[in-house]
PDB file of N, CA and C in Angstrom:
ATOM      1  N   SER A  14    -121.597 218.172  -1.188  1.00  0.00           N
ATOM      2  CA  SER A  14    -121.036 217.027  -1.151  1.00  0.00           C
ATOM      3  C   SER A  14    -122.192 216.549  -0.212  1.00  0.00           C
ATOM      4  N   ARG A  15    -121.813 215.060   0.171  1.00  0.00           N
ATOM      5  CA  ARG A  15    -122.384 213.998   0.153  1.00  0.00           C
ATOM      6  C   ARG A  15    -123.282 214.120   1.796  1.00  0.00           C
ATOM      7  N   ILE A  16    -122.878 214.372   2.098  1.00  0.00           N
ATOM      8  CA  ILE A  16    -122.885 214.725   3.703  1.00  0.00           C
ATOM      9  C   ILE A  16    -123.803 215.423   3.744  1.00  0.00           C
ATOM     10  N   GLU A  17    -123.819 217.030   3.007  1.00  0.00           N
ATOM     11  CA  GLU A  17    -124.240 217.822   3.086  1.00  0.00           C
ATOM     12  C   GLU A  17    -125.794 217.566   2.401  1.00  0.00           C
ATOM     13  N   GLN A  18    -125.484 216.602   1.207  1.00  0.00           N
ATOM     14  CA  GLN A  18    -127.189 216.112   0.262  1.00  0.00           C
ATOM     15  C   GLN A  18    -128.021 215.291   1.927  1.00  0.00           C
ATOM     16  N   SER A  19    -126.930 214.322   2.407  1.00  0.00           N
ATOM     17  CA  SER A  19    -127.284 213.910   3.378  1.00  0.00           C
ATOM     18  C   SER A  19    -128.352 214.354   4.322  1.00  0.00           C
ATOM     19  N   LEU A  20    -127.791 215.872   5.233  1.00  0.00           N
ATOM     20  CA  LEU A  20    -128.139 216.516   5.867  1.00  0.00           C
ATOM     21  C   LEU A  20    -129.526 217.118   5.055  1.00  0.00           C
ATOM     22  N   ILE A  21    -129.496 217.453   4.029  1.00  0.00           N
ATOM     23  CA  ILE A  21    -130.888 217.817   3.267  1.00  0.00           C
ATOM     24  C   ILE A  21    -131.752 216.781   3.371  1.00  0.00           C
ATOM     25  N   GLY A  22    -131.341 216.054   2.772  1.00  0.00           N
ATOM     26  CA  GLY A  22    -132.617 214.647   2.553  1.00  0.00           C
ATOM     27  C   GLY A  22    -133.073 214.733   4.040  1.00  0.00           C
ATOM     28  N   LEU A  23    -132.693 214.710   4.956  1.00  0.00           N
ATOM     29  CA  LEU A  23    -133.027 214.309   6.390  1.00  0.00           C
ATOM     30  C   LEU A  23    -133.862 215.421   6.781  1.00  0.00           C
ATOM     31  N   LEU A  24    -133.469 216.721   6.449  1.00  0.00           N
ATOM     32  CA  LEU A  24    -134.304 217.943   6.559  1.00  0.00           C
ATOM     33  C   LEU A  24    -135.875 217.848   5.539  1.00  0.00           C
ATOM     34  N   ALA A  25    -135.284 217.582   4.413  1.00  0.00           N
ATOM     35  CA  ALA A  25    -136.554 217.489   3.102  1.00  0.00           C
ATOM     36  C   ALA A  25    -138.081 216.194   4.338  1.00  0.00           C
ATOM     37  N   SER A  26    -136.947 215.527   4.729  1.00  0.00           N
ATOM     38  CA  SER A  26    -137.703 214.220   5.565  1.00  0.00           C
ATOM     39  C   SER A  26    -138.898 215.128   6.655  1.00  0.00           C
ATOM     40  N   TYR A  27    -138.488 215.690   7.114  1.00  0.00           N
ATOM     41  CA  TYR A  27    -139.885 216.963   7.839  1.00  0.00           C
ATOM     42  C   TYR A  27    -140.375 218.183   7.150  1.00  0.00           C
ATOM     43  N   ASP A  28    -139.975 217.832   6.014  1.00  0.00           N
ATOM     44  CA  ASP A  28    -140.224 219.083   5.107  1.00  0.00           C
ATOM     45  C   ASP A  28    -140.198 220.567   5.310  1.00  0.00           C
ATOM     46  N   VAL A  29    -138.908 220.420   4.969  1.00  0.00           N
ATOM     47  CA  VAL A  29    -137.918 221.575   5.215  1.00  0.00           C
ATOM     48  C   VAL A  29    -136.953 221.458   4.179  1.00  0.00           C
ATOM     49  N   GLN A  30    -137.588 222.669   3.386  1.00  0.00           N
ATOM     50  CA  GLN A  30    -136.434 222.979   2.202  1.00  0.00           C
ATOM     51  C   GLN A  30    -134.800 223.528   2.481  1.00  0.00           C
ATOM     52  N   ALA A  31    -134.260 222.750   1.986  1.00  0.00           N
ATOM     53  CA  ALA A  31    -133.122 223.571   2.896  1.00  0.00           C
ATOM     54  C   ALA A  31    -131.846 223.335   1.336  1.00  0.00           C
ATOM     55  N   VAL A  32    -130.873 223.854   1.326  1.00  0.00           N
ATOM     56  CA  VAL A  32    -129.885 223.940   0.179  1.00  0.00           C
ATOM     57  C   VAL A  32    -128.574 224.178   0.682  1.00  0.00           C
ATOM     58  N   ALA A  33    -127.242 223.895  -0.366  1.00  0.00           N
ATOM     59  CA  ALA A  33    -125.820 223.751   0.215  1.00  0.00           C
ATOM     60  C   ALA A  33    -125.622 225.419  -0.621  1.00  0.00           C
ATOM     61  N   LYS A  34    -124.957 225.666  -0.242  1.00  0.00           N
ATOM     62  CA  LYS A  34    -123.958 226.907  -0.992  1.00  0.00           C
ATOM     63  C   LYS A  34    -122.765 226.801  -1.308  1.00  0.00           C
ATOM     64  N   PRO A  35    -122.299 226.682  -2.235  1.00  0.00           N
ATOM     65  CA  PRO A  35    -120.597 226.642  -3.219  1.00  0.00           C
ATOM     66  C   PRO A  35    -120.488 227.047  -2.430  1.00  0.00           C
ATOM     67  N   ASP A  36    -120.107 229.005  -1.872  1.00  0.00           N
ATOM     68  CA  ASP A  36    -119.420 229.035  -1.424  1.00  0.00           C
ATOM     69  C   ASP A  36    -119.346 229.812  -0.025  1.00  0.00           C
ATOM     70  N   ALA A  37    -120.314 228.649   0.504  1.00  0.00           N
ATOM     71  CA  ALA A  37    -120.154 228.425   2.099  1.00  0.00           C
ATOM     72  C   ALA A  37    -120.596 227.295   2.330  1.00  0.00           C
ATOM     73  N   PRO A  38    -119.595 226.237   3.366  1.00  0.00           N
ATOM     74  CA  PRO A  38    -119.874 224.850   3.343  1.00  0.00           C
ATOM     75  C   PRO A  38    -120.691 225.073   4.445  1.00  0.00           C
ATOM     76  N   GLY A  39    -121.808 224.094   4.699  1.00  0.00           N
ATOM     77  CA  GLY A  39    -122.779 223.715   5.638  1.00  0.00           C
ATOM     78  C   GLY A  39    -124.390 223.139   4.434  1.00  0.00           C
ATOM     79  N   VAL A  40    -125.556 223.923   5.300  1.00  0.00           N
ATOM     80  CA  VAL A  40    -126.467 223.469   4.769  1.00  0.00           C
ATOM     81  C   VAL A  40    -127.293 224.866   5.509  1.00  0.00           C
ATOM     82  N   TYR A  41    -128.236 225.598   4.152  1.00  0.00           N
ATOM     83  CA  TYR A  41    -129.375 226.702   5.314  1.00  0.00           C
ATOM     84  C   TYR A  41    -130.658 226.313   4.323  1.00  0.00           C
ATOM     85  N   VAL A  42    -130.915 227.086   5.670  1.00  0.00           N
ATOM     86  CA  VAL A  42    -133.031 227.115   5.366  1.00  0.00           C
ATOM     87  C   VAL A  42    -133.263 228.724   5.496  1.00  0.00           C
ATOM     88  N   ASP A  43    -133.875 228.739   4.344  1.00  0.00           N
ATOM     89  CA  ASP A  43    -134.134 230.431   4.118  1.00  0.00           C
ATOM     90  C   ASP A  43    -132.800 231.581   4.268  1.00  0.00           C
ATOM     91  N   GLY A  44    -132.001 231.286   4.404  1.00  0.00           N
ATOM     92  CA  GLY A  44    -130.655 232.121   4.472  1.00  0.00           C
ATOM     93  C   GLY A  44    -130.520 231.732   5.334  1.00  0.00           C
ATOM     94  N   ALA A  45    -130.422 231.202   6.199  1.00  0.00           N
ATOM     95  CA  ALA A  45    -129.745 231.122   7.962  1.00  0.00           C
ATOM     96  C   ALA A  45    -128.824 229.686   7.998  1.00  0.00           C
ATOM     97  N   LYS A  46    -127.774 229.373   8.980  1.00  0.00           N
ATOM     98  CA  LYS A  46    -127.644 228.287   8.681  1.00  0.00           C
ATOM     99  C   LYS A  46    -127.884 226.933   9.763  1.00  0.00           C
ATOM    100  N   ILE A  47    -128.497 226.066   9.555  1.00  0.00           N
ATOM    101  CA  ILE A  47    -128.915 225.128  10.516  1.00  0.00           C
ATOM    102  C   ILE A  47    -127.498 223.776  10.407  1.00  0.00           C
ATOM    103  N   ALA A  48    -126.595 223.927   9.406  1.00  0.00           N
ATOM    104  CA  ALA A  48    -125.858 222.437   9.615  1.00  0.00           C
ATOM    105  C   ALA A  48    -124.346 223.398   9.166  1.00  0.00           C
ATOM    106  N   SER A  49    -123.982 222.510  10.055  1.00  0.00           N
ATOM    107  CA  SER A  49    -122.093 222.616   9.904  1.00  0.00           C
ATOM    108  C   SER A  49    -121.249 221.687   9.647  1.00  0.00           C
ATOM    109  N   LEU A  50    -120.212 221.837   8.641  1.00  0.00           N
ATOM    110  CA  LEU A  50    -119.364 220.569   8.278  1.00  0.00           C
ATOM    111  C   LEU A  50    -117.682 220.381   8.618  1.00  0.00           C
ATOM    112  N   GLY A  51    -117.226 219.231   9.232  1.00  0.00           N
ATOM    113  CA  GLY A  51    -116.024 219.735   9.122  1.00  0.00           C
ATOM    114  C   GLY A  51    -115.077 218.707   8.644  1.00  0.00           C
ATOM    115  N   LEU A  52    -114.153 218.786   7.756  1.00  0.00           N
ATOM    116  CA  LEU A  52    -113.812 218.132   6.930  1.00  0.00           C
ATOM    117  C   LEU A  52    -111.954 218.147   6.429  1.00  0.00           C
ATOM    118  N   ARG A  53    -111.475 217.448   7.113  1.00  0.00           N
ATOM    119  CA  ARG A  53    -109.767 217.855   6.447  1.00  0.00           C
ATOM    120  C   ARG A  53    -109.448 216.596   6.044  1.00  0.00           C
ATOM    121  N   ILE A  54    -108.078 216.478   5.406  1.00  0.00           N
ATOM    122  CA  ILE A  54    -107.102 215.728   5.182  1.00  0.00           C
ATOM    123  C   ILE A  54    -105.750 215.946   5.936  1.00  0.00           C
ATOM    124  N   ARG A  55    -105.584 215.000   7.103  1.00  0.00           N
ATOM    125  CA  ARG A  55    -104.108 215.675   7.202  1.00  0.00           C
ATOM    126  C   ARG A  55    -103.342 213.800   7.614  1.00  0.00           C
ATOM    127  N   ASN A  56    -101.737 214.330   6.909  1.00  0.00           N
ATOM    128  CA  ASN A  56    -101.151 213.299   7.068  1.00  0.00           C
ATOM    129  C   ASN A  56    -101.605 212.103   6.304  1.00  0.00           C
ATOM    130  N   GLY A  57    -102.651 211.560   5.492  1.00  0.00           N
ATOM    131  CA  GLY A  57    -103.115 211.210   4.757  1.00  0.00           C
ATOM    132  C   GLY A  57    -104.481 210.173   5.508  1.00  0.00           C
ATOM    133  N   CYS A  58    -104.832 210.518   6.295  1.00  0.00           N
ATOM    134  CA  CYS A  58    -106.033 210.609   7.251  1.00  0.00           C
ATOM    135  C   CYS A  58    -107.311 211.223   7.013  1.00  0.00           C
ATOM    136  N   SER A  59    -108.403 211.254   6.870  1.00  0.00           N
ATOM    137  CA  SER A  59    -109.382 211.648   6.327  1.00  0.00           C
ATOM    138  C   SER A  59    -110.427 211.985   8.050  1.00  0.00           C
ATOM    139  N   PHE A  60    -110.312 213.370   8.363  1.00  0.00           N
ATOM    140  CA  PHE A  60    -111.381 213.728   9.714  1.00  0.00           C
ATOM    141  C   PHE A  60    -112.709 214.694   8.800  1.00  0.00           C
ATOM    142  N   HIS A  61    -113.433 214.182   9.938  1.00  0.00           N
ATOM    143  CA  HIS A  61    -115.115 215.012   9.553  1.00  0.00           C
ATOM    144  C   HIS A  61    -115.816 214.418  10.299  1.00  0.00           C
ATOM    145  N   GLY A  62    -117.249 215.739  10.163  1.00  0.00           N
ATOM    146  CA  GLY A  62    -118.338 215.837  10.944  1.00  0.00           C
ATOM    147  C   GLY A  62    -119.048 216.564  11.270  1.00  0.00           C
ATOM    148  N   LEU A  63    -120.084 216.573  11.557  1.00  0.00           N
ATOM    149  CA  LEU A  63    -120.858 217.439  11.515  1.00  0.00           C
ATOM    150  C   LEU A  63    -121.676 217.758  12.518  1.00  0.00           C
ATOM    151  N   ALA A  64    -121.963 219.434  11.956  1.00  0.00           N
ATOM    152  CA  ALA A  64    -122.976 219.604  13.509  1.00  0.00           C
ATOM    153  C   ALA A  64    -124.134 219.896  13.018  1.00  0.00           C
ATOM    154  N   LEU A  65    -125.375 219.724  13.594  1.00  0.00           N
ATOM    155  CA  LEU A  65    -126.752 219.759  13.037  1.00  0.00           C
ATOM    156  C   LEU A  65    -127.823 220.374  14.300  1.00  0.00           C
ATOM    157  N   ASN A  66    -128.099 221.628  14.001  1.00  0.00           N
ATOM    158  CA  ASN A  66    -128.847 222.389  15.472  1.00  0.00           C
ATOM    159  C   ASN A  66    -129.959 221.689  15.122  1.00  0.00           C
ATOM    160  N   LEU A  67    -130.527 221.140  16.433  1.00  0.00           N
ATOM    161  CA  LEU A  67    -131.970 220.371  16.928  1.00  0.00           C
ATOM    162  C   LEU A  67    -132.632 221.207  17.603  1.00  0.00           C
ATOM    163  N   ASP A  68    -132.381 221.584  18.912  1.00  0.00           N
ATOM    164  CA  ASP A  68    -133.203 222.140  20.030  1.00  0.00           C
ATOM    165  C   ASP A  68    -132.189 222.588  20.670  1.00  0.00           C
ATOM    166  N   MET A  69    -131.908 224.085  21.258  1.00  0.00           N
ATOM    167  CA  MET A  69    -130.298 224.517  21.430  1.00  0.00           C
ATOM    168  C   MET A  69    -130.414 226.028  21.687  1.00  0.00           C
ATOM    169  N   ASP A  70    -130.118 226.390  22.876  1.00  0.00           N
ATOM    170  CA  ASP A  70    -130.063 227.749  22.684  1.00  0.00           C
ATOM    171  C   ASP A  70    -128.758 228.326  21.325  1.00  0.00           C
ATOM    172  N   LEU A  71    -129.509 229.275  20.456  1.00  0.00           N
ATOM    173  CA  LEU A  71    -128.635 230.090  19.805  1.00  0.00           C
ATOM    174  C   LEU A  71    -128.141 231.501  20.187  1.00  0.00           C
ATOM    175  N   ARG A  72    -128.506 231.703  21.177  1.00  0.00           N
ATOM    176  CA  ARG A  72    -127.422 232.396  21.318  1.00  0.00           C
ATOM    177  C   ARG A  72    -126.319 233.310  21.129  1.00  0.00           C
ATOM    178  N   PRO A  73    -125.316 232.237  21.580  1.00  0.00           N
ATOM    179  CA  PRO A  73    -124.117 231.550  21.792  1.00  0.00           C
ATOM    180  C   PRO A  73    -123.672 232.356  19.793  1.00  0.00           C
ATOM    181  N   PHE A  74    -124.480 232.344  19.071  1.00  0.00           N
ATOM    182  CA  PHE A  74    -124.092 231.987  17.542  1.00  0.00           C
ATOM    183  C   PHE A  74    -123.857 233.315  17.663  1.00  0.00           C
ATOM    184  N   GLN A  75    -124.190 234.441  18.607  1.00  0.00           N
ATOM    185  CA  GLN A  75    -124.461 235.679  17.917  1.00  0.00           C
ATOM    186  C   GLN A  75    -123.207 236.656  18.492  1.00  0.00           C
ATOM    187  N   ARG A  76    -122.422 236.322  19.391  1.00  0.00           N
ATOM    188  CA  ARG A  76    -120.742 235.890  20.034  1.00  0.00           C
ATOM    189  C   ARG A  76    -119.519 235.957  18.856  1.00  0.00           C
ATOM    190  N   ILE A  77    -120.032 235.064  17.824  1.00  0.00           N
ATOM    191  CA  ILE A  77    -119.031 234.369  16.953  1.00  0.00           C
ATOM    192  C   ILE A  77    -119.192 234.785  15.153  1.00  0.00           C
ATOM    193  N   ASN A  78    -118.540 234.938  14.850  1.00  0.00           N
ATOM    194  CA  ASN A  78    -118.427 234.709  13.217  1.00  0.00           C
ATOM    195  C   ASN A  78    -119.105 233.310  13.368  1.00  0.00           C
ATOM    196  N   PRO A  79    -119.900 232.706  12.927  1.00  0.00           N
ATOM    197  CA  PRO A  79    -119.922 231.113  12.579  1.00  0.00           C
ATOM    198  C   PRO A  79    -119.170 230.741  11.307  1.00  0.00           C
ATOM    199  N   CYS A  80    -118.287 230.054  10.941  1.00  0.00           N
ATOM    200  CA  CYS A  80    -117.607 229.630  10.073  1.00  0.00           C
ATOM    201  C   CYS A  80    -117.012 231.281   9.260  1.00  0.00           C
ATOM    202  N   GLY A  81    -116.482 231.925  10.154  1.00  0.00           N
ATOM    203  CA  GLY A  81    -115.929 232.865   9.729  1.00  0.00           C
ATOM    204  C   GLY A  81    -116.888 234.021   8.887  1.00  0.00           C
ATOM    205  N   TYR A  82    -118.387 233.453   8.792  1.00  0.00           N
ATOM    206  CA  TYR A  82    -119.119 235.234   8.662  1.00  0.00           C
ATOM    207  C   TYR A  82    -119.394 235.579   9.533  1.00  0.00           C
ATOM    208  N   ALA A  83    -119.275 236.994   9.781  1.00  0.00           N
ATOM    209  CA  ALA A  83    -120.159 237.805   9.961  1.00  0.00           C
ATOM    210  C   ALA A  83    -121.766 237.974  10.286  1.00  0.00           C
ATOM    211  N   GLY A  84    -122.297 238.240  11.718  1.00  0.00           N
ATOM    212  CA  GLY A  84    -123.724 238.718  11.315  1.00  0.00           C
ATOM    213  C   GLY A  84    -124.619 237.348  10.244  1.00  0.00           C
ATOM    214  N   MET A  85    -123.959 235.696  10.557  1.00  0.00           N
ATOM    215  CA  MET A  85    -124.681 234.722   9.652  1.00  0.00           C
ATOM    216  C   MET A  85    -125.490 234.152  10.652  1.00  0.00           C
ATOM    217  N   PRO A  86    -126.963 233.964  10.288  1.00  0.00           N
ATOM    218  CA  PRO A  86    -127.792 233.654  11.248  1.00  0.00           C
ATOM    219  C   PRO A  86    -128.124 232.422  11.322  1.00  0.00           C
ATOM    220  N   MET A  87    -128.492 232.123  12.744  1.00  0.00           N
ATOM    221  CA  MET A  87    -128.410 230.882  12.642  1.00  0.00           C
ATOM    222  C   MET A  87    -130.121 230.180  13.141  1.00  0.00           C
ATOM    223  N   THR A  88    -130.121 228.825  12.631  1.00  0.00           N
ATOM    224  CA  THR A  88    -131.743 228.343  12.868  1.00  0.00           C
ATOM    225  C   THR A  88    -131.505 226.808  13.642  1.00  0.00           C
ATOM    226  N   GLN A  89    -132.361 226.387  13.607  1.00  0.00           N
ATOM    227  CA  GLN A  89    -132.821 224.825  14.153  1.00  0.00           C
ATOM    228  C   GLN A  89    -133.753 224.451  13.515  1.00  0.00           C
ATOM    229  N   LEU A  90    -133.943 222.902  13.854  1.00  0.00           N
ATOM    230  CA  LEU A  90    -135.117 222.547  13.333  1.00  0.00           C
ATOM    231  C   LEU A  90    -136.349 222.376  14.062  1.00  0.00           C
ATOM    232  N   ARG A  91    -136.079 222.949  15.433  1.00  0.00           N
ATOM    233  CA  ARG A  91    -136.850 222.500  16.729  1.00  0.00           C
ATOM    234  C   ARG A  91    -138.029 223.836  16.215  1.00  0.00           C
ATOM    235  N   ASP A  92    -137.659 224.929  16.215  1.00  0.00           N
ATOM    236  CA  ASP A  92    -137.690 226.429  15.689  1.00  0.00           C
ATOM    237  C   ASP A  92    -138.902 226.291  14.007  1.00  0.00           C
ATOM    238  N   LEU A  93    -138.157 224.932  13.290  1.00  0.00           N
ATOM    239  CA  LEU A  93    -139.040 225.131  11.893  1.00  0.00           C
ATOM    240  C   LEU A  93    -140.238 223.931  11.853  1.00  0.00           C
ATOM    241  N   VAL A  94    -140.584 223.371  12.915  1.00  0.00           N
ATOM    242  CA  VAL A  94    -141.067 222.037  12.523  1.00  0.00           C
ATOM    243  C   VAL A  94    -141.715 222.062  13.810  1.00  0.00           C
ATOM    244  N   GLY A  95    -141.191 222.349  15.119  1.00  0.00           N
ATOM    245  CA  GLY A  95    -141.399 221.823  16.908  1.00  0.00           C
ATOM    246  C   GLY A  95    -140.776 221.660  17.328  1.00  0.00           C
ATOM    247  N   PRO A  96    -141.518 220.197  17.834  1.00  0.00           N
ATOM    248  CA  PRO A  96    -140.375 219.854  19.372  1.00  0.00           C
ATOM    249  C   PRO A  96    -139.903 218.625  18.289  1.00  0.00           C
ATOM    250  N   VAL A  97    -138.221 218.111  17.749  1.00  0.00           N
ATOM    251  CA  VAL A  97    -137.859 217.246  17.375  1.00  0.00           C
ATOM    252  C   VAL A  97    -137.779 215.806  18.291  1.00  0.00           C
ATOM    253  N   ASP A  98    -137.495 214.782  18.140  1.00  0.00           N
ATOM    254  CA  ASP A  98    -137.333 213.374  18.698  1.00  0.00           C
ATOM    255  C   ASP A  98    -135.310 213.619  18.587  1.00  0.00           C
ATOM    256  N   PHE A  99    -134.921 213.499  19.396  1.00  0.00           N
ATOM    257  CA  PHE A  99    -133.320 213.243  18.643  1.00  0.00           C
ATOM    258  C   PHE A  99    -132.951 211.712  18.241  1.00  0.00           C
ATOM    259  N   ALA A 100    -133.497 210.791  19.053  1.00  0.00           N
ATOM    260  CA  ALA A 100    -133.564 209.481  18.314  1.00  0.00           C
ATOM    261  C   ALA A 100    -133.536 209.206  16.764  1.00  0.00           C
ATOM    262  N   GLU A 101    -134.744 210.002  16.949  1.00  0.00           N
ATOM    263  CA  GLU A 101    -135.697 209.637  15.565  1.00  0.00           C
ATOM    264  C   GLU A 101    -134.923 210.748  14.524  1.00  0.00           C
ATOM    265  N   VAL A 102    -133.685 211.672  14.861  1.00  0.00           N
ATOM    266  CA  VAL A 102    -133.675 212.441  13.653  1.00  0.00           C
ATOM    267  C   VAL A 102    -132.226 211.336  13.627  1.00  0.00           C
ATOM    268  N   CYS A 103    -131.359 210.708  14.134  1.00  0.00           N
ATOM    269  CA  CYS A 103    -130.504 210.150  13.822  1.00  0.00           C
ATOM    270  C   CYS A 103    -130.675 208.468  13.190  1.00  0.00           C
ATOM    271  N   THR A 104    -131.433 208.593  13.720  1.00  0.00           N
ATOM    272  CA  THR A 104    -132.697 207.409  12.539  1.00  0.00           C
ATOM    273  C   THR A 104    -132.124 207.696  11.213  1.00  0.00           C
ATOM    274  N   ARG A 105    -132.793 208.708  10.827  1.00  0.00           N
ATOM    275  CA  ARG A 105    -133.051 209.174   9.551  1.00  0.00           C
ATOM    276  C   ARG A 105    -131.924 209.504   9.558  1.00  0.00           C
ATOM    277  N   LEU A 106    -131.234 210.324   9.775  1.00  0.00           N
ATOM    278  CA  LEU A 106    -129.868 211.123   8.679  1.00  0.00           C
ATOM    279  C   LEU A 106    -128.565 209.829   9.129  1.00  0.00           C
ATOM    280  N   ARG A 107    -128.762 208.654   9.616  1.00  0.00           N
ATOM    281  CA  ARG A 107    -127.902 207.300   9.409  1.00  0.00           C
ATOM    282  C   ARG A 107    -128.549 206.665   7.904  1.00  0.00           C
ATOM    283  N   ALA A 108    -129.851 206.244   8.134  1.00  0.00           N
ATOM    284  CA  ALA A 108    -130.505 205.896   7.035  1.00  0.00           C
ATOM    285  C   ALA A 108    -129.655 206.624   5.380  1.00  0.00           C
ATOM    286  N   GLU A 109    -129.623 207.838   5.512  1.00  0.00           N
ATOM    287  CA  GLU A 109    -129.195 208.503   4.696  1.00  0.00           C
ATOM    288  C   GLU A 109    -127.911 208.701   4.359  1.00  0.00           C
ATOM    289  N   LEU A 110    -127.324 208.710   5.261  1.00  0.00           N
ATOM    290  CA  LEU A 110    -126.027 208.759   5.068  1.00  0.00           C
ATOM    291  C   LEU A 110    -125.789 207.709   4.669  1.00  0.00           C
ATOM    292  N   VAL A 111    -125.933 206.335   5.101  1.00  0.00           N
ATOM    293  CA  VAL A 111    -125.867 205.182   4.251  1.00  0.00           C
ATOM    294  C   VAL A 111    -126.320 204.654   3.133  1.00  0.00           C
ATOM    295  N   SER A 112    -127.341 205.580   2.652  1.00  0.00           N
ATOM    296  CA  SER A 112    -127.769 205.468   1.647  1.00  0.00           C
ATOM    297  C   SER A 112    -126.866 206.602   0.583  1.00  0.00           C
ATOM    298  N   ARG A 113    -126.503 207.798   0.680  1.00  0.00           N
ATOM    299  CA  ARG A 113    -125.855 208.291  -0.268  1.00  0.00           C
ATOM    300  C   ARG A 113    -124.269 208.135  -0.121  1.00  0.00           C
ATOM    301  N   LEU A 114    -123.901 207.570   0.872  1.00  0.00           N
ATOM    302  CA  LEU A 114    -122.462 207.405   0.663  1.00  0.00           C
ATOM    303  C   LEU A 114    -121.853 205.586   0.381  1.00  0.00           C
ATOM    304  N   GLY A 115    -123.119 204.966  -0.005  1.00  0.00           N
ATOM    305  CA  GLY A 115    -123.143 203.432  -0.698  1.00  0.00           C
ATOM    306  C   GLY A 115    -122.988 202.802   0.085  1.00  0.00           C
ATOM    307  N   TYR A 116    -123.251 202.964   1.318  1.00  0.00           N
ATOM    308  CA  TYR A 116    -122.641 201.629   2.241  1.00  0.00           C
ATOM    309  C   TYR A 116    -124.139 200.200   2.727  1.00  0.00           C
ATOM    310  N   ALA A 117    -123.459 199.500   2.329  1.00  0.00           N
ATOM    311  CA  ALA A 117    -124.381 198.171   2.560  1.00  0.00           C
ATOM    312  C   ALA A 117    -124.990 198.527   3.904  1.00  0.00           C
ATOM    313  N   GLU A 118    -123.967 198.354   5.279  1.00  0.00           N
ATOM    314  CA  GLU A 118    -124.218 197.873   6.416  1.00  0.00           C
ATOM    315  C   GLU A 118    -123.944 199.572   7.217  1.00  0.00           C
ATOM    316  N   GLN A 119    -125.023 199.159   8.362  1.00  0.00           N
ATOM    317  CA  GLN A 119    -124.082 200.233   9.063  1.00  0.00           C
ATOM    318  C   GLN A 119    -124.254 199.712  10.586  1.00  0.00           C
ATOM    319  N   LYS A 120    -123.858 200.533  11.242  1.00  0.00           N
ATOM    320  CA  LYS A 120    -123.269 200.537  12.454  1.00  0.00           C
ATOM    321  C   LYS A 120    -123.421 201.813  13.384  1.00  0.00           C
ATOM    322  N   THR A 121    -123.896 201.718  14.488  1.00  0.00           N
ATOM    323  CA  THR A 121    -123.914 203.047  14.941  1.00  0.00           C
ATOM    324  C   THR A 121    -122.918 203.085  16.393  1.00  0.00           C
ATOM    325  N   LEU A 122    -122.044 204.243  16.539  1.00  0.00           N
ATOM    326  CA  LEU A 122    -121.057 204.001  17.272  1.00  0.00           C
ATOM    327  C   LEU A 122    -121.534 205.915  17.606  1.00  0.00           C
ATOM    328  N   THR A 123    -122.106 205.242  19.080  1.00  0.00           N
ATOM    329  CA  THR A 123    -122.619 206.885  19.505  1.00  0.00           C
ATOM    330  C   THR A 123    -121.985 207.354  20.984  1.00  0.00           C
ATOM    331  N   GLY A 124    -121.202 206.750  21.126  1.00  0.00           N
ATOM    332  CA  GLY A 124    -119.994 207.411  22.493  1.00  0.00           C
ATOM    333  C   GLY A 124    -120.655 207.544  23.308  1.00  0.00           C
ATOM    334  N   GLY A 125    -121.766 206.118  23.824  1.00  0.00           N
ATOM    335  CA  GLY A 125    -122.783 206.159  24.953  1.00  0.00           C
ATOM    336  C   GLY A 125    -123.665 206.940  25.242  1.00  0.00           C
ATOM    337  N   ILE A 126    -123.974 207.099  24.206  1.00  0.00           N
ATOM    338  CA  ILE A 126    -125.652 207.895  23.492  1.00  0.00           C
ATOM    339  C   ILE A 126    -126.640 206.591  23.652  1.00  0.00           C
ATOM    340  N   GLU A 127    -128.121 206.285  23.875  1.00  0.00           N
ATOM    341  CA  GLU A 127    -128.728 205.129  24.273  1.00  0.00           C
ATOM    342  C   GLU A 127    -129.451 205.437  22.740  1.00  0.00           C
ATOM    343  N   LEU A 128    -129.515 205.191  21.380  1.00  0.00           N
ATOM    344  CA  LEU A 128    -130.494 205.153  20.993  1.00  0.00           C
ATOM    345  C   LEU A 128    -131.422 204.425  20.496  1.00  0.00           C
TER     346      LEU A 128
END
């Protein structure tokens, strides 16, 4: 999907080689999941979102089956490249999404998070 490709492009900007898997939605680095997607159409409305693991405690994933896959290894950007700046990641991801989704303008709604 274009959203997966945007995440792959973002990760490439950090020199991280990532891939999408046709049989398992999300983005993966060396077999470990780094990003999840949520896409749904209900009553004629589309709902979408993504979760990118940047710098977090990944231990809770050991207690669940991420996206229904038992034993799915998880990773995060910090473990691959060292400390990352949240605002910089947002800026790069926004640019990737705007480009790949074909938008001419961009407006950031952050839910109160200052970028």
